[in-house]
Every structure is written in C-alpha cells, then in structure tokens.
PDB file of C-alpha atoms in Angstrom:
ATOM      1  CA  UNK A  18     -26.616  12.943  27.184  1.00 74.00           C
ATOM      2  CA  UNK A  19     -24.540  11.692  24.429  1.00 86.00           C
ATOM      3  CA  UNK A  20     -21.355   9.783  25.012  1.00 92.00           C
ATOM      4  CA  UNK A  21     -18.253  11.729  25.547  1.00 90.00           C
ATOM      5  CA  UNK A  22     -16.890   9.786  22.347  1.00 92.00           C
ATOM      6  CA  UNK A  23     -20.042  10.445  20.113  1.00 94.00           C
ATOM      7  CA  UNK A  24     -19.876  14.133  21.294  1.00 94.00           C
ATOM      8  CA  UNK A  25     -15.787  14.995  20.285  1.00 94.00           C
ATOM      9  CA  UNK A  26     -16.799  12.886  16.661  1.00 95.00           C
ATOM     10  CA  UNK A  27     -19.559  15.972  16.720  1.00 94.00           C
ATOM     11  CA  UNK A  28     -17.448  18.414  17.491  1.00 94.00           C
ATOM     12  CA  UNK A  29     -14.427  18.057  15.290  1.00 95.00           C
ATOM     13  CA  UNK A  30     -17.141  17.030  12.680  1.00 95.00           C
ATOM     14  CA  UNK A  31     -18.348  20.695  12.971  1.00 95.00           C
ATOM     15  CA  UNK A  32     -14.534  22.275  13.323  1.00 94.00           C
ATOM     16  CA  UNK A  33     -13.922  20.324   9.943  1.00 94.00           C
ATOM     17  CA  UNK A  34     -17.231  22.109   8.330  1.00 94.00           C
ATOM     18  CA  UNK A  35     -16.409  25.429  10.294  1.00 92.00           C
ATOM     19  CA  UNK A  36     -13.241  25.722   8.692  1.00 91.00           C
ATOM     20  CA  UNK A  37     -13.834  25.484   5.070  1.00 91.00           C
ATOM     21  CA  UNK A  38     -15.084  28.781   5.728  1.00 90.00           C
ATOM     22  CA  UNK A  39     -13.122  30.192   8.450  1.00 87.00           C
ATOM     23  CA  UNK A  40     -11.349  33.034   7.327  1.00 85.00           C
ATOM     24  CA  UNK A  41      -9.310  32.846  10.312  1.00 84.00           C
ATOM     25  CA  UNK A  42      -8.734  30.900  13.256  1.00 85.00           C
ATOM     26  CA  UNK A  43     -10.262  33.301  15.236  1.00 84.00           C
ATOM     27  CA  UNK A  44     -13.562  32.776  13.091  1.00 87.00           C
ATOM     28  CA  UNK A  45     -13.488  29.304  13.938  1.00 89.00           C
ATOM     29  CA  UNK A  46     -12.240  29.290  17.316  1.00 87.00           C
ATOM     30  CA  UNK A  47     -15.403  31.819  18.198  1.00 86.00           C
ATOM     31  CA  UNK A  48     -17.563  29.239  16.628  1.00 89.00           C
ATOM     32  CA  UNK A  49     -16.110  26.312  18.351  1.00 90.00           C
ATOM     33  CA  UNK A  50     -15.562  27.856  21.830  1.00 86.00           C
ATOM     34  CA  UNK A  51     -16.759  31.452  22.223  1.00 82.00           C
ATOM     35  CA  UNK A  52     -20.430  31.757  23.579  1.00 79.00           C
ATOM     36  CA  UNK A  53     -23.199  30.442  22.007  1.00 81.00           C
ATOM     37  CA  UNK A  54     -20.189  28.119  20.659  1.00 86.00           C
ATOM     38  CA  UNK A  55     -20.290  24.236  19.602  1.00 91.00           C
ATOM     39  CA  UNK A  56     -18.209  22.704  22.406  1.00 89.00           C
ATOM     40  CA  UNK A  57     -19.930  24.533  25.082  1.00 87.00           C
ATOM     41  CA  UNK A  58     -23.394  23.067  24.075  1.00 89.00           C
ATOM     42  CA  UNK A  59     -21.864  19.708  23.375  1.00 93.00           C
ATOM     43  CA  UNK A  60     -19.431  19.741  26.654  1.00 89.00           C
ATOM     44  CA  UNK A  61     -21.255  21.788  29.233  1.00 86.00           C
ATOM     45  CA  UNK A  62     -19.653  21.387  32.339  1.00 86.00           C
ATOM     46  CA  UNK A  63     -15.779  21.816  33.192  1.00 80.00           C
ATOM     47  CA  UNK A  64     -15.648  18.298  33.799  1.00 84.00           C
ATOM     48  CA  UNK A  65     -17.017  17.778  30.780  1.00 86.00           C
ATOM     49  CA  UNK A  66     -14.516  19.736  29.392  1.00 85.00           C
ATOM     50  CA  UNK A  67     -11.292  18.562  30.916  1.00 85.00           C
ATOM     51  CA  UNK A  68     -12.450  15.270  29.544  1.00 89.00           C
ATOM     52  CA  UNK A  69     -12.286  16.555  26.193  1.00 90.00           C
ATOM     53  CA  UNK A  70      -9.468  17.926  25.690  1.00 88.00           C
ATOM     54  CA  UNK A  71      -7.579  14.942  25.984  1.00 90.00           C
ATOM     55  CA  UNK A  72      -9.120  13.486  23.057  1.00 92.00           C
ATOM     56  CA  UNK A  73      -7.639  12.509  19.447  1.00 94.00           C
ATOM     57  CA  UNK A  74     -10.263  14.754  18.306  1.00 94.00           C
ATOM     58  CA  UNK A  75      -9.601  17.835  20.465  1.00 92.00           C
ATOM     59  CA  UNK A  76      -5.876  17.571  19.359  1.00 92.00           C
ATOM     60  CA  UNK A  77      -6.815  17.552  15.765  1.00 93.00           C
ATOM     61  CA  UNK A  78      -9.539  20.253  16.508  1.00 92.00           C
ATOM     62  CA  UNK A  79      -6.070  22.260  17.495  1.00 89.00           C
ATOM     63  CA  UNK A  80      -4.216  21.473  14.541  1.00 90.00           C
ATOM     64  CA  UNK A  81      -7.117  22.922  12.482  1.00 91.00           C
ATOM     65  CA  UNK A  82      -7.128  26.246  14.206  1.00 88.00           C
ATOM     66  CA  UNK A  83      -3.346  26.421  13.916  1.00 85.00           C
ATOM     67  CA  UNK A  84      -3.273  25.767  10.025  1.00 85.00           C
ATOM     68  CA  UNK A  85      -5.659  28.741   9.932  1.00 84.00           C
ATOM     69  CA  UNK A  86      -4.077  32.508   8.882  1.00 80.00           C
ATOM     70  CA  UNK A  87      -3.565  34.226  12.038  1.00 74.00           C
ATOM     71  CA  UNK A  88      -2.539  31.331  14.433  1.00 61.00           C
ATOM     72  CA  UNK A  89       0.094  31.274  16.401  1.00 59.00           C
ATOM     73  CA  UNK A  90       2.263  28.193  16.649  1.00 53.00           C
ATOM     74  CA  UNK A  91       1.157  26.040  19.668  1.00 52.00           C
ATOM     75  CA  UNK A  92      -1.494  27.530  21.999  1.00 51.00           C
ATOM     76  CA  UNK A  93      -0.130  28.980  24.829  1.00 53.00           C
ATOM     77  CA  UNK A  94      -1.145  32.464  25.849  1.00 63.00           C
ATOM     78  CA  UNK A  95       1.652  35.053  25.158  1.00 68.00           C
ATOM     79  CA  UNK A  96       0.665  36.808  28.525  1.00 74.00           C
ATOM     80  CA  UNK A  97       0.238  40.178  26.634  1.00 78.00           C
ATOM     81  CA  UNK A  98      -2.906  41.600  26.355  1.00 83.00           C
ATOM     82  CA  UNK A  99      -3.917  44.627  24.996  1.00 87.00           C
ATOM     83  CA  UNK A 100      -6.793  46.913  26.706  1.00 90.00           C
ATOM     84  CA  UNK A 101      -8.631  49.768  25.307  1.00 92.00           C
ATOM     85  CA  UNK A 102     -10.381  52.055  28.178  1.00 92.00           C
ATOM     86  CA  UNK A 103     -11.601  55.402  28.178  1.00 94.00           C
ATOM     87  CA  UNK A 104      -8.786  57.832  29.000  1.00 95.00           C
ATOM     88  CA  UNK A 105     -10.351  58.809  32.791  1.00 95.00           C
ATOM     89  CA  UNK A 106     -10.220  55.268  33.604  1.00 94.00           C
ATOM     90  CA  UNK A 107      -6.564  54.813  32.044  1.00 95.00           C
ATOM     91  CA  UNK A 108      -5.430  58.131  34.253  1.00 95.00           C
ATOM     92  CA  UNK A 109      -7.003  56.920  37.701  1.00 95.00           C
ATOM     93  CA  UNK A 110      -4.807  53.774  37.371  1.00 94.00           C
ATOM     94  CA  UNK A 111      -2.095  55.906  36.424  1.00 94.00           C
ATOM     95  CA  UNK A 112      -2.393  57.867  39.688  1.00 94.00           C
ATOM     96  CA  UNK A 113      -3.333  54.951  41.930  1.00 92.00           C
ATOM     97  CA  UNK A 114      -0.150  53.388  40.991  1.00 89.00           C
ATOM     98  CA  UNK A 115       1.919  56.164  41.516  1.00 91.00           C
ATOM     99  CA  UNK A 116       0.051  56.073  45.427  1.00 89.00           C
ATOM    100  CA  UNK A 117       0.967  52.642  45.536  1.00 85.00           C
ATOM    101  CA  UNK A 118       4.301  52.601  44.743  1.00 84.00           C
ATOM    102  CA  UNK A 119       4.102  50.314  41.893  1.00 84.00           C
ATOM    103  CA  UNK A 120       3.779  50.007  38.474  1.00 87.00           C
ATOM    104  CA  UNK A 121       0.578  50.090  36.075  1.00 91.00           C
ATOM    105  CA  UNK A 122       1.280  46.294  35.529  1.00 88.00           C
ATOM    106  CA  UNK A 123       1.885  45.128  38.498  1.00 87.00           C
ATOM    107  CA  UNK A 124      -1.552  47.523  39.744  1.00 85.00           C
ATOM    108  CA  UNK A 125      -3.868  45.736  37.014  1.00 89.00           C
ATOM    109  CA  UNK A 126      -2.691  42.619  37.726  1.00 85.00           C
ATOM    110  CA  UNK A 127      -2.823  42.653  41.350  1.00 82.00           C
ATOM    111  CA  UNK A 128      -6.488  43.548  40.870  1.00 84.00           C
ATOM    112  CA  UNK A 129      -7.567  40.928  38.024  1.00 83.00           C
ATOM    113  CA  UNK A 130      -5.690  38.982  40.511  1.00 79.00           C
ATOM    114  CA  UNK A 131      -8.318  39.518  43.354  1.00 74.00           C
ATOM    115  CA  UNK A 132     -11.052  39.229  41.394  1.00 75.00           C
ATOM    116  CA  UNK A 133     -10.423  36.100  40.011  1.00 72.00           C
ATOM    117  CA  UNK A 134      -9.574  34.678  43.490  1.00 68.00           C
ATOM    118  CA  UNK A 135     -12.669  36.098  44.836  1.00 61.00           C
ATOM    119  CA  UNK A 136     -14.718  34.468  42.490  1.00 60.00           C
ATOM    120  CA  UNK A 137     -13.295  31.049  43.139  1.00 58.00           C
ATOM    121  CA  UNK A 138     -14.255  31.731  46.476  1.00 61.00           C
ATOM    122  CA  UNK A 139     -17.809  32.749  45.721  1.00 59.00           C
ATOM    123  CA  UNK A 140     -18.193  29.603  43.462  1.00 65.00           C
ATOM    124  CA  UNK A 141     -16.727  27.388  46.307  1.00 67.00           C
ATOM    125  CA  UNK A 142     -18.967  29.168  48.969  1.00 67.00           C
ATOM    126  CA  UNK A 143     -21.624  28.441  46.450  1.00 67.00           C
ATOM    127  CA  UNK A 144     -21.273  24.819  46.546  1.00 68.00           C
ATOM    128  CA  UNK A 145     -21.006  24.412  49.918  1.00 70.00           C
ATOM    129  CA  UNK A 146     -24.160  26.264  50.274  1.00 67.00           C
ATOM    130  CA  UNK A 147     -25.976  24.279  48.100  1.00 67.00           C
ATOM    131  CA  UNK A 148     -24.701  21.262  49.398  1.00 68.00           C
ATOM    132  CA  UNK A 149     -25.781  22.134  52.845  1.00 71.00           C
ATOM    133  CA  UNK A 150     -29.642  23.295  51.243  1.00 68.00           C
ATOM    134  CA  UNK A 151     -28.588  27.346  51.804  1.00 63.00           C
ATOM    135  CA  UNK A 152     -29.719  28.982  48.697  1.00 58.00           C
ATOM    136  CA  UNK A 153     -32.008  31.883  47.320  1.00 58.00           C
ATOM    137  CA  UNK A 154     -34.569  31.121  45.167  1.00 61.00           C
ATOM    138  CA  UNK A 155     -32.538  32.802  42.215  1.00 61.00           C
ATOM    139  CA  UNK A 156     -30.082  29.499  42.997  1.00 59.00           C
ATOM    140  CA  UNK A 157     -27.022  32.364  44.481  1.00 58.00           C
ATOM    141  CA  UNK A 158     -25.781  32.021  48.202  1.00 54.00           C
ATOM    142  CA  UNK A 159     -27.314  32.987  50.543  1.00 56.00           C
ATOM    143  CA  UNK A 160     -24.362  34.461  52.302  1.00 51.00           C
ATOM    144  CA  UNK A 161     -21.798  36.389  50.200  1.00 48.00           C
ATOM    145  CA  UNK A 162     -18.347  35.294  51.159  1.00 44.00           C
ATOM    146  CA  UNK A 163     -15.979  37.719  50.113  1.00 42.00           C
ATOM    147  CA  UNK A 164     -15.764  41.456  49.031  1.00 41.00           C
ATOM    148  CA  UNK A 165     -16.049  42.257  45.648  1.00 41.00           C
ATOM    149  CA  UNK A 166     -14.509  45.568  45.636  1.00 43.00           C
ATOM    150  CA  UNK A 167     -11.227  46.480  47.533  1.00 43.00           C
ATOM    151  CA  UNK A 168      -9.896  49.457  48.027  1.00 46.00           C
ATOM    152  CA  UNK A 169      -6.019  48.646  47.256  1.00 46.00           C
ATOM    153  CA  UNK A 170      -5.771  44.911  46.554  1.00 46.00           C
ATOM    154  CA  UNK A 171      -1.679  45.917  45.616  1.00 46.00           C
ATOM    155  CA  UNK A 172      -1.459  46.508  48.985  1.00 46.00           C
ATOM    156  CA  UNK A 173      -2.312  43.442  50.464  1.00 45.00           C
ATOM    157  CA  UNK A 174      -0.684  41.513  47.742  1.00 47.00           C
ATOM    158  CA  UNK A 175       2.613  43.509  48.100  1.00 44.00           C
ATOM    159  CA  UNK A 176       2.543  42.808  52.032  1.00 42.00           C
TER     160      UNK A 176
END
C-alpha cells in the first residue's frame, strides 16, 4: 500500500478533476466518499481514515466541496433529517409513541439509538472473537452478542 502522503496527493488530485464537473457538492462528495467512492478505495480502513482527515489535503478537499452550489458553510451535520416511509410504517410509530408516552422524535431516535449501539457491540464482539480464533467460515461471530430487535428500546432508554 501506498503512503498515506502519496494517497491524500491522489485523492485531492481526483476532488480537483471531480469538481470541474461537479454540478454540486453533493456530486462530488458521492464521488469522493459515497460507495464505490475515491477515498474509500484509497483509505480503506477507519484508521486509515482518521489519518486522513487531518491532512492539508483533506482540508482543501473540504474547501472544494464548500465552494460548490449547494454547500453549506462548514460541515457539521444540522441534526435534521428528513425521512420518507410508506404511510403504515409512519402510523405504527405514530401509535407506538402515543403507548410510550413520548414523542415521534424522541421514539425514532431512541431506536436508531439502539441500533447503532448494538452494532458497536457486534463489531467489538467480533473482534474479540476473532482475536480469540472463534469465527464462522463466512468470517461473522460465532456467538451473536446482542439483540437486534427490541420490543420498546424508549423504554429502557427512558428508565
């Protein structure tokens, strides 16, 4: 593997190409770092990653994407999203909220919440695993560490 240095030159060598075309900075930013994208073949593991983007050319990768139309002005998240579901879904949240006692927010939250969580802790089970030799062939754990599915995470969370 390339040099960390050789591979950010790469990298905001393509974001300068990518964004003589880039209508947007959401064109380039899919090219850069969606899937398939630049940066994740060039820096493929988180490490890899974290390394990155404290680099001169990972800041100037940003400041392309900003000068872009559509950018926002620095690049934190806004911490709105919107969500289109189909309306069945959308009314079974409505009325599992209402069970709970809370609002819709606070319901989808608490669940993205748990699910997230969970998979840290499937990914952490995972390396021990593998670290003590206890895998499947198909390179999962062997043990599954934590429930995927629960039945009211809001209630746990709200405890």
């Amino acid at each position: 593997m390339k040099k960390l240095e050789v591979r950010a030159k790469e990298a905001l060598a393509f974001a300068r190409q990518q964004a003589e075309s880039a209508k947007t900075w959401i064109e380039l930013s899919n090219a850069l770092y969606g899937m398939g994208g630049k940066c994740g073949e060039l820096f493929p593991t988180a490490s890899d990653r974290a390394k990155f983007a404290k680099t001169p050319e990972y800041k100037e990768m940003a400041e392309i994407l900003a000068a872009l139309p559509g950018a926002r002005s620095g690049d934190v998240p806004s911490g709105q999203l919107r969500v289109r579901m189909p309306r069945s879904i959308h009314a079974a949240l409505i009325e599992e909220a209402k069970a709970e006692g809370v609002s819709l927010n606070q319901l989808i939250l608490s669940k993205i919440s748990f699910q997230l969580r969970g998979q840290t802790e499937w990914k952490a089970e995972g390396r021990r695993q593998k670290a003590e030799g206890r895998r499947k062939e198909d390179g999962r754990p062997a043990v599954a560490c934590y429930q995927s599915v629960s039945p009211s995470p809001c209630r746990r969370a709200a405890r």
